[in-house]
CSV table of C-alpha atoms in Angstrom, one decimal:
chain,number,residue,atom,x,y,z
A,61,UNK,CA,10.5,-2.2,2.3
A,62,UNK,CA,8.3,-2.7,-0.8
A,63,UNK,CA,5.4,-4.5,1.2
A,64,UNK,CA,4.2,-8.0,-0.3
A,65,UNK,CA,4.6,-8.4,-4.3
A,66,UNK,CA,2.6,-10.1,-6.5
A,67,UNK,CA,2.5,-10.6,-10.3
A,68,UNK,CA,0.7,-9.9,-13.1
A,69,UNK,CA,-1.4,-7.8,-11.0
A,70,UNK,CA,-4.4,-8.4,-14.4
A,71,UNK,CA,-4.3,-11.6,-16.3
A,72,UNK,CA,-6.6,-12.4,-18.7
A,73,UNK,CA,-6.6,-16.1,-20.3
A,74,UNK,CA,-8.6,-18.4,-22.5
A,75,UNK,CA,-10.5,-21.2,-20.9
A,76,UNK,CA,-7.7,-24.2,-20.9
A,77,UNK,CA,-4.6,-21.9,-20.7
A,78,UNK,CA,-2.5,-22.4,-17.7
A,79,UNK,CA,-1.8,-20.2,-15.7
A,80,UNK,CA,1.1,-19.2,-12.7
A,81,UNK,CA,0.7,-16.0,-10.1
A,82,UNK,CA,3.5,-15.1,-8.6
A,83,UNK,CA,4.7,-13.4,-4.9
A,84,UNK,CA,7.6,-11.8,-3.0
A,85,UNK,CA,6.8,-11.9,0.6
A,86,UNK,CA,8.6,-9.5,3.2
A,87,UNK,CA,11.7,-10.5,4.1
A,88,UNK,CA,12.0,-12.1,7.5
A,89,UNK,CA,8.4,-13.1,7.4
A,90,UNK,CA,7.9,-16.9,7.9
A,91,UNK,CA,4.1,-17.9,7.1
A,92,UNK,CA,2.9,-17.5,3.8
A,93,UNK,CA,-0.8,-17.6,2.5
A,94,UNK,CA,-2.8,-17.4,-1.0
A,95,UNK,CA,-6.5,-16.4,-0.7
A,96,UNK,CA,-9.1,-16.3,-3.3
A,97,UNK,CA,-11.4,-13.0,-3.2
A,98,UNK,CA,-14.8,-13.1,-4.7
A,99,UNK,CA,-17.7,-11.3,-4.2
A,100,UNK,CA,-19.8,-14.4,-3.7
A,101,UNK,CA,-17.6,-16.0,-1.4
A,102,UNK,CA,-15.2,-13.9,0.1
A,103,UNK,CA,-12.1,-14.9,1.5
A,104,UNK,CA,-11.3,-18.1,1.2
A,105,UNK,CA,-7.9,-19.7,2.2
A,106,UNK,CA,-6.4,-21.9,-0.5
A,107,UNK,CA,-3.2,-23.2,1.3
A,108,UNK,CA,-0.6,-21.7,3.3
A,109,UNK,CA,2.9,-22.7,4.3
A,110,UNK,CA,5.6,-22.0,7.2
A,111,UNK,CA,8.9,-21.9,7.2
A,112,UNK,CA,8.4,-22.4,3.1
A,113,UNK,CA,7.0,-26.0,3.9
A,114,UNK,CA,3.2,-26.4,2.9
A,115,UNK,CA,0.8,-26.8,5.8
A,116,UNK,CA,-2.3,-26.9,4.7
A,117,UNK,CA,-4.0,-27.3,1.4
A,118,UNK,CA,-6.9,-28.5,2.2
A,119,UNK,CA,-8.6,-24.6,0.3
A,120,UNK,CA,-7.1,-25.8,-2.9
A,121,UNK,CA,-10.6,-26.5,-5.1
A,122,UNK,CA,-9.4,-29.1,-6.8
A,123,UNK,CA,-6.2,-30.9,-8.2
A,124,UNK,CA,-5.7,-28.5,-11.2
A,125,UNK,CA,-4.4,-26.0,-8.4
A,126,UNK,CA,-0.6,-26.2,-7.2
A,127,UNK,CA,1.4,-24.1,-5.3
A,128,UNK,CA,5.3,-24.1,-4.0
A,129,UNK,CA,7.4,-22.2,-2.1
A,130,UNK,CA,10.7,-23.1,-3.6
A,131,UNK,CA,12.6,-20.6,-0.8
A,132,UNK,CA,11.5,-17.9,1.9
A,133,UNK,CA,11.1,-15.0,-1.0
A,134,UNK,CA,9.2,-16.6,-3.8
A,135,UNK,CA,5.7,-18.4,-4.0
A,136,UNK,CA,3.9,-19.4,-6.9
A,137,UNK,CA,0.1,-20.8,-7.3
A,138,UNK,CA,-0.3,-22.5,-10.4
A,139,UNK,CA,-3.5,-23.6,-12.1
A,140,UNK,CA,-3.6,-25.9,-14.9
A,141,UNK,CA,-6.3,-26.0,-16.9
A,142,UNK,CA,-7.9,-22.6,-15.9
A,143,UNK,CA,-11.9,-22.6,-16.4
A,144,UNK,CA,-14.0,-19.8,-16.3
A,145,UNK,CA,-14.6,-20.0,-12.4
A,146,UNK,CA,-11.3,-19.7,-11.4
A,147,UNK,CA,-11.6,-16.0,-12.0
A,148,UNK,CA,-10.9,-14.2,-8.8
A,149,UNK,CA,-8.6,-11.9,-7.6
A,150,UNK,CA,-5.5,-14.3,-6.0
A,151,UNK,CA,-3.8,-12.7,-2.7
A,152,UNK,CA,-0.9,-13.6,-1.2
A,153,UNK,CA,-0.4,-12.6,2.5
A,154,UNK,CA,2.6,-12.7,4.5
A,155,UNK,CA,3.2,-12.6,8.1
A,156,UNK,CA,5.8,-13.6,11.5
A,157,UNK,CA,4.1,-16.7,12.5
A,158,UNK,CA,1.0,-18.6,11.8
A,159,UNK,CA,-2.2,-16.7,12.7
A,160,UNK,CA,-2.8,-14.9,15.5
A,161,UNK,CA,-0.6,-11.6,13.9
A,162,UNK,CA,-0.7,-9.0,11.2
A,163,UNK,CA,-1.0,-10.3,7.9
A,164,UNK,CA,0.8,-8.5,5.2
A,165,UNK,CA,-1.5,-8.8,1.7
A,166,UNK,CA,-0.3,-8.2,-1.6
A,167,UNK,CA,-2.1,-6.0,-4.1
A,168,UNK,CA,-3.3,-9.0,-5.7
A,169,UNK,CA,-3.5,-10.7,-9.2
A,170,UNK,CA,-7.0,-10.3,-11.1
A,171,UNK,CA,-7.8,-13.1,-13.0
A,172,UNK,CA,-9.9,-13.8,-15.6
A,173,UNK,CA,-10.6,-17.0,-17.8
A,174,UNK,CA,-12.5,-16.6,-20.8
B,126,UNK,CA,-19.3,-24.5,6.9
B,127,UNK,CA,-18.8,-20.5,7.8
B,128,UNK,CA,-16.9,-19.7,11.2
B,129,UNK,CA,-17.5,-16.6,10.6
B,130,UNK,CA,-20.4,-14.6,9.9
B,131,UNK,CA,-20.4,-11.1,9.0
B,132,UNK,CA,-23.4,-8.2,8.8
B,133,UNK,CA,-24.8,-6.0,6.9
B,134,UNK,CA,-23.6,-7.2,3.2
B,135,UNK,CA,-23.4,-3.6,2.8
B,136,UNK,CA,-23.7,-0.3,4.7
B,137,UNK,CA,-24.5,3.9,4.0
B,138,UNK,CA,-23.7,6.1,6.7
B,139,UNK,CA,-24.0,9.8,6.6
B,140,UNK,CA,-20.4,11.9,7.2
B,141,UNK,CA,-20.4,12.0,10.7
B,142,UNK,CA,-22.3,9.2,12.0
B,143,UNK,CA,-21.5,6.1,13.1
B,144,UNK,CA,-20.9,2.8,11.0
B,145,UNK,CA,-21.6,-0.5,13.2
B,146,UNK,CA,-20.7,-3.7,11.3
B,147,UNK,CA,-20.8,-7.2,13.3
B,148,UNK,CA,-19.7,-10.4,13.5
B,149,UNK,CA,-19.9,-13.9,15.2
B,150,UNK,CA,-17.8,-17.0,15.5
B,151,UNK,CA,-18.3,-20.6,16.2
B,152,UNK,CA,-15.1,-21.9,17.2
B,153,UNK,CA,-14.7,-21.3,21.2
B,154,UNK,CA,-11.1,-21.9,20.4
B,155,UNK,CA,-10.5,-18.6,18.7
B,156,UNK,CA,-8.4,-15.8,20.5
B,157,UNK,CA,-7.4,-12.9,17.8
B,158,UNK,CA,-10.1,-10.9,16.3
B,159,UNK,CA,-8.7,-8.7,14.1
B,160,UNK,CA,-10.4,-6.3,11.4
B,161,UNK,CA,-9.3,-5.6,7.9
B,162,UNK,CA,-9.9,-2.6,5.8
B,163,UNK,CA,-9.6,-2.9,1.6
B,164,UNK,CA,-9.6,-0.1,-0.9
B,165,UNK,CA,-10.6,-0.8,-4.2
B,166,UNK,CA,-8.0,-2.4,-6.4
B,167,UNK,CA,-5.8,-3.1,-2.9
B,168,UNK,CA,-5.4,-5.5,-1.0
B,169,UNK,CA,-6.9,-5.8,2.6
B,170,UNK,CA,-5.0,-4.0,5.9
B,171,UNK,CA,-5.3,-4.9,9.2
B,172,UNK,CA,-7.0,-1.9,11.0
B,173,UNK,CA,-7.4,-3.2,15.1
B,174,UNK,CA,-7.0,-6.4,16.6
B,175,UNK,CA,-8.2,-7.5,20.0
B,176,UNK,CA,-8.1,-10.9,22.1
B,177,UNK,CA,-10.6,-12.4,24.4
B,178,UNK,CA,-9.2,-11.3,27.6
B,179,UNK,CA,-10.7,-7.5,27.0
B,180,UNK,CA,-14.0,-6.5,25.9
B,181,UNK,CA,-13.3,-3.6,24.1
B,182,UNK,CA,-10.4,-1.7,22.4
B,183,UNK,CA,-9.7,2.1,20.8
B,184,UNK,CA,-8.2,3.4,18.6
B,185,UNK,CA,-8.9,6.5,17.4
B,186,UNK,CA,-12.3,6.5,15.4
B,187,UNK,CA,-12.2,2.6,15.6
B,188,UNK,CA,-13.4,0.7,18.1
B,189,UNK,CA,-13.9,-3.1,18.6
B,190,UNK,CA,-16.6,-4.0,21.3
B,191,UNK,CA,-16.1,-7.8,21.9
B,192,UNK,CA,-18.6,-10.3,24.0
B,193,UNK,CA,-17.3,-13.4,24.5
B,194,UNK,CA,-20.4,-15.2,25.8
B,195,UNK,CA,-22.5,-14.3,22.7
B,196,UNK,CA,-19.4,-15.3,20.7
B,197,UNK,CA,-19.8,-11.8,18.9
B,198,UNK,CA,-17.4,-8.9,18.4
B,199,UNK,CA,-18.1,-5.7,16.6
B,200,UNK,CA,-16.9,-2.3,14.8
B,201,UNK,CA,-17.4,0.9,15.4
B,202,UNK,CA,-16.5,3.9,13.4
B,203,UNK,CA,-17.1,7.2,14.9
B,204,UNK,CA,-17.6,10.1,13.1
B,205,UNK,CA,-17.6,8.5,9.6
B,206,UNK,CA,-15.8,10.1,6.8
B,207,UNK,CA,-16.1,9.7,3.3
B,208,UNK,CA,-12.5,8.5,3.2
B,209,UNK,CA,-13.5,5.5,5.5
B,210,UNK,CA,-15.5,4.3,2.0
B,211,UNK,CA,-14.0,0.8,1.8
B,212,UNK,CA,-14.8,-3.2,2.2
B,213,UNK,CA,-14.1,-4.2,6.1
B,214,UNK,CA,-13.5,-7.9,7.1
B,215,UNK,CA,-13.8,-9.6,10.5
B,216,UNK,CA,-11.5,-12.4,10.9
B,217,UNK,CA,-10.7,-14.9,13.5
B,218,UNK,CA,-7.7,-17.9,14.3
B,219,UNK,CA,-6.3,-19.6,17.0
B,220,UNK,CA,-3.1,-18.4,18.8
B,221,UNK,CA,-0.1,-20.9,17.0
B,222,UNK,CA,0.1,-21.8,12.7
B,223,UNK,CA,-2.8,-21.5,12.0
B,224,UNK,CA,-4.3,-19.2,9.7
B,225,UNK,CA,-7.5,-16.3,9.6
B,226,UNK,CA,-10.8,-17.1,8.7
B,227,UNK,CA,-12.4,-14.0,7.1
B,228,UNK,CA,-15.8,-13.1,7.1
B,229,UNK,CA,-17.6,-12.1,3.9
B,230,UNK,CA,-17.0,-8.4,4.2
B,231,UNK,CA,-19.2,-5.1,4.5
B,232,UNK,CA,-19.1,-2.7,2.3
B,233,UNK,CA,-19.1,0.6,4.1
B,234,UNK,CA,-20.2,3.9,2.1
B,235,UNK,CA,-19.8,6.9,3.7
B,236,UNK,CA,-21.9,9.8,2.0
B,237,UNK,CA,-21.6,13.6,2.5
């Protein structure tokens, strides 16, 4: 199994630009979640879906932020127009069922808006 | 509004000693405690996990000491090795869909 896997894994863009991260969770893993690392803030949960159905996206900072989860191995989180504070590193995670199990996290995608 | 809170920021330990990072929760509803270790340019791994119903848990070097009326759990890392060098999160979540709430992480550095 090739673990959770994201792409780019470094993107670097101009202020404006939109841009799209993309995952392949496990197979056979149900819940799927994007987190925002930073050093100021952490962790922070943008949305996360079961069963490829979005559950919550109440981490999303703001409506130039999307994601889908078209089917059970694909994911994408979308922002359009990117801004300078958006740069983070973007982790998607992947587990058997909402929260109270492992979670299986992606190398992550490095972002950075100029 | 931060459920939970994590300390130090950051934390040097000599090889061989012992590295204590803490954390505490708010929600009473929480029932999984788990604790993630990151390497640079990865992302995080779960490292030990432990529910309310026990108040501490092994394994290995790691150990989670958990107190449920304080609403605080803790790691410990025995014997510390350089290798252990890496950013640990505390996280917490209700048994059912609903997702972890990291803390802010420690950075652990373990010097020869």
């Amino acid at each position: 199994d090739a673990g959770v896997i994201q792409s780019p894994r470094h993107e670097v863009t101009e202020m404006g630009q939109e841009v799209t991260l993309r995952c392949k969770p496990i197979s056979g893993h149900n819940s799927l979640f994007w987190y925002r690392q930073t050093m100021m803030r952490g962790l922070e949960l943008l949305i996360y879906f079961n069963n490829n159905v979005p559950i919550d996206d109440s981490g999303m900072p703001e409506d130039r932020f999307s994601a889908k989860m078209p089917n059970a191995s694909f994911s994408t989180l979308k922002i359009q127009p990117s801004e300078p504070r958006d740069s983070a590193v973007y982790f998607c995670a992947g587990g058997r069922g909402g929260g109270s199990g492992e979670l299986f996290f992606g190398e992550g995608s490095r972002l950075t808006v100029l | 509004q931060q459920q939970v809170k994590q300390s130090p920021q950051s934390l040097i330990v000599q090889k061989g000693g012992i590295s204590i990072i803490n954390c505490a929760y708010e929600n009473t509803a929480f029932d999984y405690f788990p604790w993630y270790q990151q390497f640079p340019g990865k992302g995080p791994a779960l490292l030990i996990a432990i529910r309310p119903d026990v108040s501490e848990k092994k394994e290995g070097r790691f150990t989670i000491s958990f107190n449920k009326s304080a609403k605080q759990f803790s790691l410990h890392i025995m014997d510390s090795q350089p290798g252990d060098s890496a950013t640990y999160f505390c996280a917490a979540s209700m048994s059912g869909n609903t997702p972890l709430v990291f803390g802010k992480g420690t950075r652990l550095s373990v010097i020869a």
